[in-house]
Amino acid sequence: MNITMIGTGYVGLVTGACLAEFGHSVICMDKDESKIEKLRQGEIPIYEPGLDALVAKNVTDGRLSFSTDMGESVRSAQAVFIAVGTPSSRRGDGYADLTYIYAAARDLAPYLRDYTVVVDKSTVPVGTARQVERVVREANPDAEFDVVSNPEFLREGAAINDFMRPDRVVLGVDSVRAAEVMKDVYNPLYLISTPFVITGLETAELIKYASNAFLSLKISFINEMANVCEAVGADVIDLAKAVGLDGRIGGKFLHAGPGYGGSCFPKDTLALLRIAQENGVAVRSVEAAVEINAAQKARMVKKIRDALGGSEAGKTIAALGLTFKPETDDLRDSPALTILPPLLEKGARIQAHDPQGMKETAKMFPDFIYVKNAYEACENADAVVLFTEWNQYRALDLQELKSRMKSSIFIDLRNVYSPKQMKDAGFEYFGVGRG
Ligand code: UDX
């Protein structure tokens, strides 16, 4: 099957490479010539484990290619995926900016030949698929096509596995014909009995927001429980384990921490709130999740300040991890980059390390000092703060770390270490929700 992917961002690239791996012939198309040129030379613009090898393999096997030519990309395709960005609009009001989606729809329309399925892969507000349909129809009234909503549920850092072995595939369709084409697209997943939810366009669009909102709720809930644990001397790890063992609740996404970040949860929760508001419906649980998340980040600033004896002025903080989670180079809405700036402003010296995120962080925060590893970050530090649970930080040589520090304060915002282990190693340890 010939498939075209418009947009070679994170979602487009992963989806394109994985569909090629399924055996389809895939063209990844982007207007950005330098990006396409780099991709042709085997340069992957993002860090995602396994993606470079998957792209290289499928390019070599002749199933995956890159193009800037819309006509060439769309003419022979049976399915054209739109996977362009939908950032929060610049107005800062939570609306998703759909400019790129509609531009892609307009641009692809003249090249539709035989029956084609136009697939919305980007996360878009309810009603966008129908709007895409109108845009394509207006630009090419004779085209034979259907629009399908096929939201992605890829986690950065685990995206290839999430694509190849998903919990479910959601298809919002308006016609049996479109559903049949999509079944062909995902044929290998049918063969491994992946559950498919085939529903209407609006429902599919809303499922994506509801899923991410619920996960955000779970995180905000456990973060509030962590705060209660701190107040009453309880341990949130044991609490989350026991609560999560109830099959009705489930143990995933119950890790207390500095609040969620990334390209999806912050953006999608706000977009869901806007959708609800526009339709006169209150979604108070999600409103609360968003507020709690902001409060959690502020609470972490205070936690660090308090650990440093009430003032960060003139103190050196070793910051371990800058990306919003491990195994990605994504810094969008990263807790570290919300928590560190107020400390810097009040006179703290920040010695930062991250396995993937330092180059980009340096552009935004030139006043941080960037070092080669966790131990260098701890040189003469008054406190070390673990922001992101990269594997490199999970088994640190604690004695080596301590010998380099001025003091022995360890603030573990991901609860990687146990309070006893840290106490035994001579640290003054602060976790999240640990008594
Ligand atoms: C998420 C969804 O998981 C994915 O299905 C969707 O398509 C896109 O958004 P992603 O943003 O890559 O994926 O990261 P995820 O692993 O979900 O983590 C999001 C944030 O929540 C991170 O900042 C992470 O540290 C935080 N988190 C996650 C917690 O604080 N506690 C948890 O228990 C889980």
Coordinates of C-alpha atoms and ligand atoms in Angstrom, one line a residue:
M1 CA 0.0 0.0 0.0
N2 CA 1.3 3.5 -0.8
I3 CA 1.1 5.9 2.2
T4 CA 2.1 9.5 2.5
M5 CA 2.9 11.2 5.8
I6 CA 2.7 15.0 5.7
G7 CA 4.9 16.4 8.5
T8 CA 8.2 14.9 9.6
G9 CA 8.0 15.9 13.3
Y10 CA 8.0 13.4 16.1
V11 CA 4.7 11.7 15.3
G12 CA 5.1 11.8 11.5
L13 CA 8.5 10.4 11.5
V14 CA 7.8 7.6 14.0
T15 CA 4.5 6.7 12.3
G16 CA 6.0 6.8 8.8
A17 CA 9.0 4.6 9.8
C18 CA 6.7 2.1 11.6
L19 CA 4.3 1.9 8.7
A20 CA 7.2 1.2 6.4
E21 CA 8.3 -1.5 8.8
F22 CA 4.7 -3.0 8.4
G23 CA 5.6 -3.4 4.7
H24 CA 4.0 -0.3 3.2
S25 CA 5.6 2.0 0.8
V26 CA 5.9 5.3 2.7
I27 CA 6.8 8.8 1.6
C28 CA 7.5 11.2 4.4
M29 CA 6.8 14.7 3.1
D30 CA 7.8 18.1 4.6
K31 CA 7.9 21.6 3.3
D32 CA 11.2 22.1 5.2
E33 CA 13.8 21.4 2.6
S34 CA 16.8 21.4 5.0
K35 CA 15.0 18.8 7.2
I36 CA 14.2 16.6 4.3
E37 CA 17.8 16.9 3.0
K38 CA 19.1 15.9 6.4
L39 CA 16.7 12.9 6.6
R40 CA 17.9 11.8 3.2
Q41 CA 21.4 11.8 4.6
G42 CA 20.3 9.7 7.5
E43 CA 20.2 12.4 10.1
I44 CA 17.3 12.1 12.5
P45 CA 16.2 15.5 13.9
I46 CA 14.9 14.1 17.2
Y47 CA 16.3 11.6 19.8
E48 CA 14.0 8.6 20.0
P49 CA 15.6 5.2 20.8
G50 CA 15.6 2.9 17.8
L51 CA 14.3 5.4 15.3
D52 CA 17.6 6.0 13.5
A53 CA 18.0 2.2 12.9
L54 CA 14.4 1.8 11.8
V55 CA 14.6 4.6 9.4
A56 CA 17.9 3.4 7.9
K57 CA 16.6 -0.1 7.5
N58 CA 13.5 0.9 5.7
V59 CA 15.3 3.4 3.5
T60 CA 17.8 0.7 2.5
D61 CA 14.9 -1.7 1.8
G62 CA 13.3 0.8 -0.4
R63 CA 10.1 1.2 1.5
L64 CA 10.7 4.7 3.0
S65 CA 11.7 7.9 1.2
F66 CA 11.6 11.6 1.9
S67 CA 10.2 14.4 -0.3
T68 CA 9.3 18.1 -0.3
D69 CA 7.1 17.6 -3.4
M70 CA 3.4 17.5 -2.4
G71 CA 2.3 16.4 -5.8
E72 CA 4.8 13.5 -6.1
S73 CA 4.0 12.4 -2.5
V74 CA 0.2 12.4 -2.7
R75 CA -0.7 11.3 -6.3
S76 CA -0.1 7.6 -5.8
A77 CA -1.1 7.3 -2.2
Q78 CA -4.2 5.4 -0.9
A79 CA -3.8 7.0 2.5
V80 CA -2.4 10.4 3.2
F81 CA -1.7 11.1 6.9
I82 CA -1.6 14.7 8.2
A83 CA 0.9 14.7 11.1
V84 CA 1.8 18.4 11.2
G85 CA 2.2 20.3 14.5
T86 CA -0.7 21.6 16.5
P87 CA 1.0 23.9 19.1
S88 CA -1.0 25.8 21.7
S89 CA -2.0 29.0 19.9
R90 CA 0.2 32.0 20.5
R91 CA -2.8 33.8 22.2
G92 CA -1.9 31.6 25.2
D93 CA -5.6 30.7 25.7
G94 CA -5.3 26.9 25.4
Y95 CA -6.6 26.7 21.9
A96 CA -4.7 24.4 19.5
D97 CA -3.3 26.3 16.5
L98 CA -4.7 24.5 13.5
T99 CA -3.1 26.6 10.8
Y100 CA -0.7 23.9 9.7
I101 CA -3.5 21.2 9.6
Y102 CA -5.7 23.3 7.3
A103 CA -2.8 24.4 5.1
A104 CA -1.8 20.7 4.6
A105 CA -5.4 19.8 3.7
R106 CA -5.5 22.6 1.2
D107 CA -2.2 21.8 -0.3
L108 CA -2.8 18.1 -0.7
A109 CA -6.3 18.3 -2.1
P110 CA -5.4 19.1 -5.8
Y111 CA -3.3 15.9 -6.1
L112 CA -5.9 13.4 -4.9
R113 CA -6.5 10.9 -7.8
D114 CA -8.3 7.7 -7.1
Y115 CA -10.2 7.1 -3.8
T116 CA -7.9 8.3 -1.0
V117 CA -8.3 8.3 2.8
V118 CA -7.1 11.5 4.4
V119 CA -6.1 10.7 8.0
D120 CA -5.8 13.2 10.8
K121 CA -3.0 11.9 13.0
S122 CA -2.2 15.1 14.8
T123 CA -4.1 15.8 18.1
V124 CA -6.9 18.1 17.1
P125 CA -10.0 19.6 18.7
V126 CA -13.4 17.9 18.1
G127 CA -14.8 19.0 14.7
T128 CA -11.4 19.3 13.0
A129 CA -11.8 16.2 10.8
R130 CA -15.1 17.6 9.4
Q131 CA -13.4 20.9 8.8
V132 CA -10.5 19.1 7.0
E133 CA -13.2 17.4 4.9
R134 CA -14.6 20.8 4.0
V135 CA -11.2 22.3 3.2
V136 CA -10.3 19.4 0.9
R137 CA -13.7 19.5 -0.8
E138 CA -13.5 23.2 -1.4
A139 CA -10.0 22.9 -2.9
N140 CA -10.9 19.9 -5.1
P141 CA -14.7 19.4 -5.5
D142 CA -14.2 16.3 -7.6
A143 CA -11.9 14.4 -5.3
E144 CA -13.0 11.0 -4.1
F145 CA -11.9 10.8 -0.5
D146 CA -12.9 10.2 3.1
V147 CA -11.4 11.8 6.2
V148 CA -10.5 9.5 9.2
S149 CA -9.4 10.5 12.7
N150 CA -6.7 8.2 13.9
P151 CA -5.2 9.7 17.2
E152 CA -1.8 8.6 18.3
F153 CA -0.9 7.5 21.8
L154 CA 2.9 7.4 21.5
R155 CA 5.0 8.0 24.5
E156 CA 8.3 9.7 23.7
G157 CA 11.2 7.4 24.5
A158 CA 9.0 4.3 23.9
A159 CA 7.2 5.4 20.7
I160 CA 8.3 2.6 18.4
N161 CA 7.2 -0.1 20.8
D162 CA 3.9 1.8 21.5
F163 CA 3.3 1.9 17.7
M164 CA 4.1 -1.8 17.1
R165 CA 2.3 -3.1 20.2
P166 CA -0.4 -0.6 21.1
D167 CA -3.0 -1.1 23.8
R168 CA -5.6 -0.2 21.1
V169 CA -6.0 1.6 17.8
V170 CA -8.7 4.2 17.5
L171 CA -10.3 4.9 14.2
G172 CA -12.9 7.6 13.7
V173 CA -14.6 6.9 10.4
D174 CA -17.6 8.0 8.4
S175 CA -17.7 5.2 5.9
V176 CA -17.2 1.5 5.7
R177 CA -14.8 2.0 2.7
A178 CA -12.5 4.2 4.8
A179 CA -12.5 1.7 7.6
E180 CA -11.5 -1.0 5.2
V181 CA -8.5 1.0 4.0
M182 CA -7.5 1.7 7.6
K183 CA -7.7 -2.0 8.4
D184 CA -5.2 -2.6 5.5
V185 CA -2.9 0.1 6.9
Y186 CA -2.9 -1.6 10.3
N187 CA -3.1 -5.2 9.0
P188 CA -0.1 -6.5 11.1
L189 CA -1.8 -5.3 14.3
Y190 CA -5.0 -7.1 13.4
L191 CA -2.8 -10.2 13.1
I192 CA -1.6 -9.8 16.7
S193 CA -5.2 -9.2 18.0
T194 CA -4.8 -5.5 18.9
P195 CA -8.2 -4.2 20.0
F196 CA -9.6 -1.7 17.4
V197 CA -12.2 0.9 18.5
I198 CA -14.0 2.0 15.3
T199 CA -16.2 4.9 16.0
G200 CA -17.4 8.3 14.8
L201 CA -15.1 11.2 14.0
E202 CA -16.0 13.4 17.0
T203 CA -15.6 10.5 19.4
A204 CA -12.2 9.5 18.1
E205 CA -11.0 13.1 18.4
L206 CA -12.3 13.3 22.0
I207 CA -10.8 9.9 23.0
K208 CA -7.3 11.3 22.6
Y209 CA -8.0 14.3 24.9
A210 CA -9.9 12.1 27.4
S211 CA -7.0 9.6 27.6
N212 CA -4.4 12.2 28.2
A213 CA -6.6 14.1 30.6
F214 CA -7.2 11.0 32.7
L215 CA -3.5 10.2 32.9
S216 CA -2.8 13.8 34.0
L217 CA -5.5 13.4 36.6
K218 CA -3.8 10.3 37.9
I219 CA -0.5 12.1 38.2
S220 CA -2.0 15.2 39.9
F221 CA -3.9 12.9 42.3
I222 CA -0.8 11.1 43.4
N223 CA 1.1 14.3 43.7
E224 CA -1.5 15.6 46.1
M225 CA -1.4 12.4 48.0
A226 CA 2.4 12.9 48.2
N227 CA 1.8 16.2 49.8
V228 CA -0.6 14.6 52.4
C229 CA 2.0 11.9 53.0
E230 CA 4.7 14.5 53.7
A231 CA 2.3 16.2 56.2
V232 CA 1.4 13.1 58.1
G233 CA 4.7 11.1 57.9
A234 CA 3.5 8.5 55.4
D235 CA 5.2 7.1 52.3
V236 CA 3.7 7.7 48.9
I237 CA 5.6 4.9 47.2
D238 CA 4.0 2.2 49.4
L239 CA 0.7 4.1 49.2
A240 CA 0.7 4.2 45.4
K241 CA 1.8 0.5 45.2
A242 CA -1.1 -0.6 47.4
V243 CA -3.7 1.7 45.8
G244 CA -2.5 0.7 42.3
L245 CA -2.8 -3.0 43.1
D246 CA -6.5 -2.6 43.0
G247 CA -7.3 -3.8 39.5
R248 CA -9.9 -1.1 39.1
I249 CA -7.3 1.6 39.6
G250 CA -4.1 0.2 38.2
G251 CA -0.5 1.0 39.2
K252 CA 0.6 3.0 36.2
F253 CA 1.0 6.7 36.2
L254 CA 0.9 6.8 40.0
H255 CA 4.5 8.0 40.4
A256 CA 4.7 11.2 42.5
G257 CA 7.1 13.8 41.2
P258 CA 7.6 17.4 40.2
G259 CA 4.5 17.5 38.1
Y260 CA 3.9 16.4 34.5
G261 CA 5.5 18.1 31.5
G262 CA 6.0 17.3 27.8
S263 CA 4.4 18.1 24.6
C264 CA 1.1 16.4 25.3
F265 CA -0.4 16.6 28.8
P266 CA 0.0 20.4 29.3
K267 CA -1.3 21.2 25.9
D268 CA -4.0 18.6 25.6
T269 CA -5.5 19.3 29.1
L270 CA -5.8 23.0 28.2
A271 CA -7.3 22.2 24.8
L272 CA -9.9 19.9 26.4
L273 CA -10.9 22.6 28.8
R274 CA -11.4 25.0 25.9
I275 CA -13.5 22.5 24.0
A276 CA -15.7 22.0 27.0
Q277 CA -15.9 25.7 27.8
E278 CA -16.9 26.5 24.2
N279 CA -19.7 23.9 24.5
G280 CA -20.8 25.2 27.9
V281 CA -19.7 22.2 29.8
A282 CA -17.6 22.2 33.0
V283 CA -14.8 19.6 33.4
R284 CA -13.8 20.5 36.9
S285 CA -11.6 17.4 37.4
V286 CA -9.3 18.4 34.6
E287 CA -9.3 22.1 35.7
A288 CA -8.1 20.8 39.1
A289 CA -5.4 18.6 37.5
V290 CA -4.0 21.6 35.6
E291 CA -4.0 23.8 38.8
I292 CA -2.5 21.0 40.9
N293 CA 0.3 20.5 38.4
A294 CA 1.3 24.2 38.4
A295 CA 1.1 24.2 42.2
Q296 CA 3.3 21.1 42.4
K297 CA 6.1 22.8 40.4
A298 CA 5.9 25.8 42.7
R299 CA 6.0 23.5 45.7
M300 CA 9.2 22.0 44.3
V301 CA 10.8 25.4 44.2
K302 CA 9.9 25.8 47.9
K303 CA 11.1 22.3 48.7
I304 CA 14.6 23.1 47.3
R305 CA 14.7 26.6 49.0
D306 CA 13.7 25.1 52.4
A307 CA 16.2 22.3 52.0
L308 CA 18.9 25.0 51.5
G309 CA 17.9 26.6 54.8
G310 CA 15.4 29.2 53.4
S311 CA 17.4 30.9 50.8
E312 CA 19.1 29.9 47.6
A313 CA 21.1 33.1 47.1
G314 CA 24.8 32.3 46.6
K315 CA 24.1 28.6 46.8
T316 CA 25.2 26.1 44.1
I317 CA 22.6 23.6 42.9
A318 CA 23.6 20.6 40.9
A319 CA 20.7 19.9 38.5
L320 CA 20.5 16.3 37.2
G321 CA 18.2 16.0 34.2
L322 CA 16.6 18.8 32.1
T323 CA 14.3 17.0 29.7
F324 CA 10.7 16.4 30.8
K325 CA 11.4 12.7 31.1
P326 CA 14.2 10.2 30.3
E327 CA 15.0 8.9 26.8
T328 CA 14.0 12.0 25.0
D329 CA 15.6 15.3 24.1
D330 CA 12.3 17.1 24.5
L331 CA 12.3 20.1 26.8
R332 CA 8.8 21.3 26.3
D333 CA 7.1 22.1 29.6
S334 CA 9.9 20.3 31.4
P335 CA 9.5 20.6 35.2
A336 CA 13.2 21.3 35.6
L337 CA 12.9 24.4 33.3
T338 CA 10.0 25.8 35.4
I339 CA 11.6 25.1 38.7
L340 CA 15.2 26.2 38.1
P341 CA 14.7 29.7 36.7
P342 CA 13.2 31.2 39.9
L343 CA 16.1 29.8 41.9
L344 CA 18.6 31.3 39.4
E345 CA 16.8 34.6 39.6
K346 CA 17.2 34.6 43.3
G347 CA 21.0 34.2 43.0
A348 CA 21.5 30.4 42.9
R349 CA 24.3 29.0 40.7
I350 CA 23.0 26.2 38.6
Q351 CA 25.4 23.4 37.5
A352 CA 23.4 21.3 35.1
H353 CA 23.8 18.0 33.4
D354 CA 21.5 16.1 31.0
P355 CA 22.4 13.3 28.6
Q356 CA 20.4 14.8 25.7
G357 CA 18.9 18.2 26.6
M358 CA 21.9 20.5 27.3
K359 CA 22.4 22.0 23.9
E360 CA 18.9 23.2 23.6
T361 CA 18.6 24.3 27.2
A362 CA 21.8 26.4 26.8
K363 CA 20.0 28.4 24.1
M364 CA 17.2 29.3 26.6
F365 CA 19.3 29.5 29.8
P366 CA 22.8 30.6 28.9
D367 CA 23.4 31.4 32.6
F368 CA 23.3 27.8 33.7
I369 CA 26.7 26.1 33.9
Y370 CA 26.7 23.0 31.7
V371 CA 28.9 20.1 32.7
K372 CA 29.9 16.6 31.4
N373 CA 28.4 14.3 34.0
A374 CA 26.5 14.1 37.3
Y375 CA 29.8 14.2 39.3
E376 CA 31.0 17.4 37.7
A377 CA 27.6 18.9 38.4
C378 CA 28.1 18.2 42.1
E379 CA 31.4 19.9 42.3
N380 CA 31.2 22.3 45.3
A381 CA 27.4 22.0 45.2
D382 CA 25.3 22.9 48.3
A383 CA 22.5 20.6 47.1
V384 CA 21.9 18.1 44.3
V385 CA 18.4 18.0 42.7
L386 CA 17.4 15.0 40.6
F387 CA 14.8 16.3 38.2
T388 CA 14.7 13.5 35.5
E389 CA 15.2 9.8 36.2
W390 CA 17.7 9.0 33.4
N391 CA 19.3 5.6 33.9
Q392 CA 22.6 7.4 34.3
Y393 CA 21.3 8.9 37.6
R394 CA 19.8 5.7 39.0
A395 CA 23.0 4.1 40.3
L396 CA 25.2 7.0 41.2
D397 CA 28.4 6.4 43.2
L398 CA 27.1 8.2 46.3
Q399 CA 30.4 8.5 48.1
E400 CA 32.1 10.0 45.0
L401 CA 29.2 12.4 44.7
K402 CA 29.3 13.4 48.3
S403 CA 33.1 13.9 48.3
R404 CA 32.7 16.5 45.6
M405 CA 29.9 18.4 47.3
K406 CA 30.2 21.3 49.8
S407 CA 27.2 20.0 51.7
S408 CA 25.2 16.7 51.6
I409 CA 21.7 17.7 50.6
F410 CA 20.1 15.4 48.0
I411 CA 16.6 16.4 46.7
D412 CA 15.2 13.5 44.7
L413 CA 12.1 14.8 42.8
R414 CA 11.6 11.3 41.2
N415 CA 12.0 9.2 44.3
V416 CA 14.7 7.1 42.6
Y417 CA 16.6 6.5 45.9
S418 CA 15.3 5.2 49.2
P419 CA 15.5 7.4 52.2
K420 CA 17.3 4.7 54.2
Q421 CA 20.0 4.2 51.5
M422 CA 20.6 7.9 51.4
K423 CA 20.7 8.3 55.1
D424 CA 23.2 5.4 55.3
A425 CA 25.3 7.2 52.7
G426 CA 25.3 10.3 54.9
F427 CA 23.0 12.5 52.8
E428 CA 20.3 14.7 54.1
Y429 CA 17.6 13.3 51.8
F430 CA 14.4 14.9 50.5
G431 CA 12.0 12.9 48.3
V432 CA 8.5 13.6 47.2
G433 CA 5.8 12.3 49.6
R434 CA 8.2 10.4 51.7
G435 CA 7.4 11.3 55.3
Ligands
UDX1 C1 2.0 11.1 26.7 C2 1.0 9.9 26.7 O1 1.5 8.9 27.6 C3 0.9 9.4 25.3 O2 0.0 8.3 25.3 C4 0.4 10.5 24.4 O3 0.2 10.2 23.1 C5 1.4 11.7 24.5 O4 1.5 12.1 25.8 P1 4.6 11.6 26.7 O5 4.3 13.0 26.8 O6 5.6 11.1 25.8 O7 3.3 10.7 26.4 O8 5.1 11.1 28.2 P2 4.6 10.3 29.4 O9 5.4 9.1 29.6 O10 3.1 10.1 29.3 O11 4.9 11.3 30.6 C6 4.3 12.6 30.7 C7 4.8 13.4 31.9 O12 4.2 12.8 33.1 C8 6.3 13.3 32.2 O13 6.7 14.6 32.6 C9 6.4 12.3 33.2 O14 7.6 12.5 34.0 C10 5.2 12.6 34.0 N1 4.7 11.4 34.8 C11 4.3 10.2 34.2 C12 4.7 11.5 36.2 O15 5.0 12.5 36.8 N2 4.2 10.4 36.9 C13 3.8 9.2 36.3 O16 3.4 8.3 37.0 C14 3.9 9.2 34.9

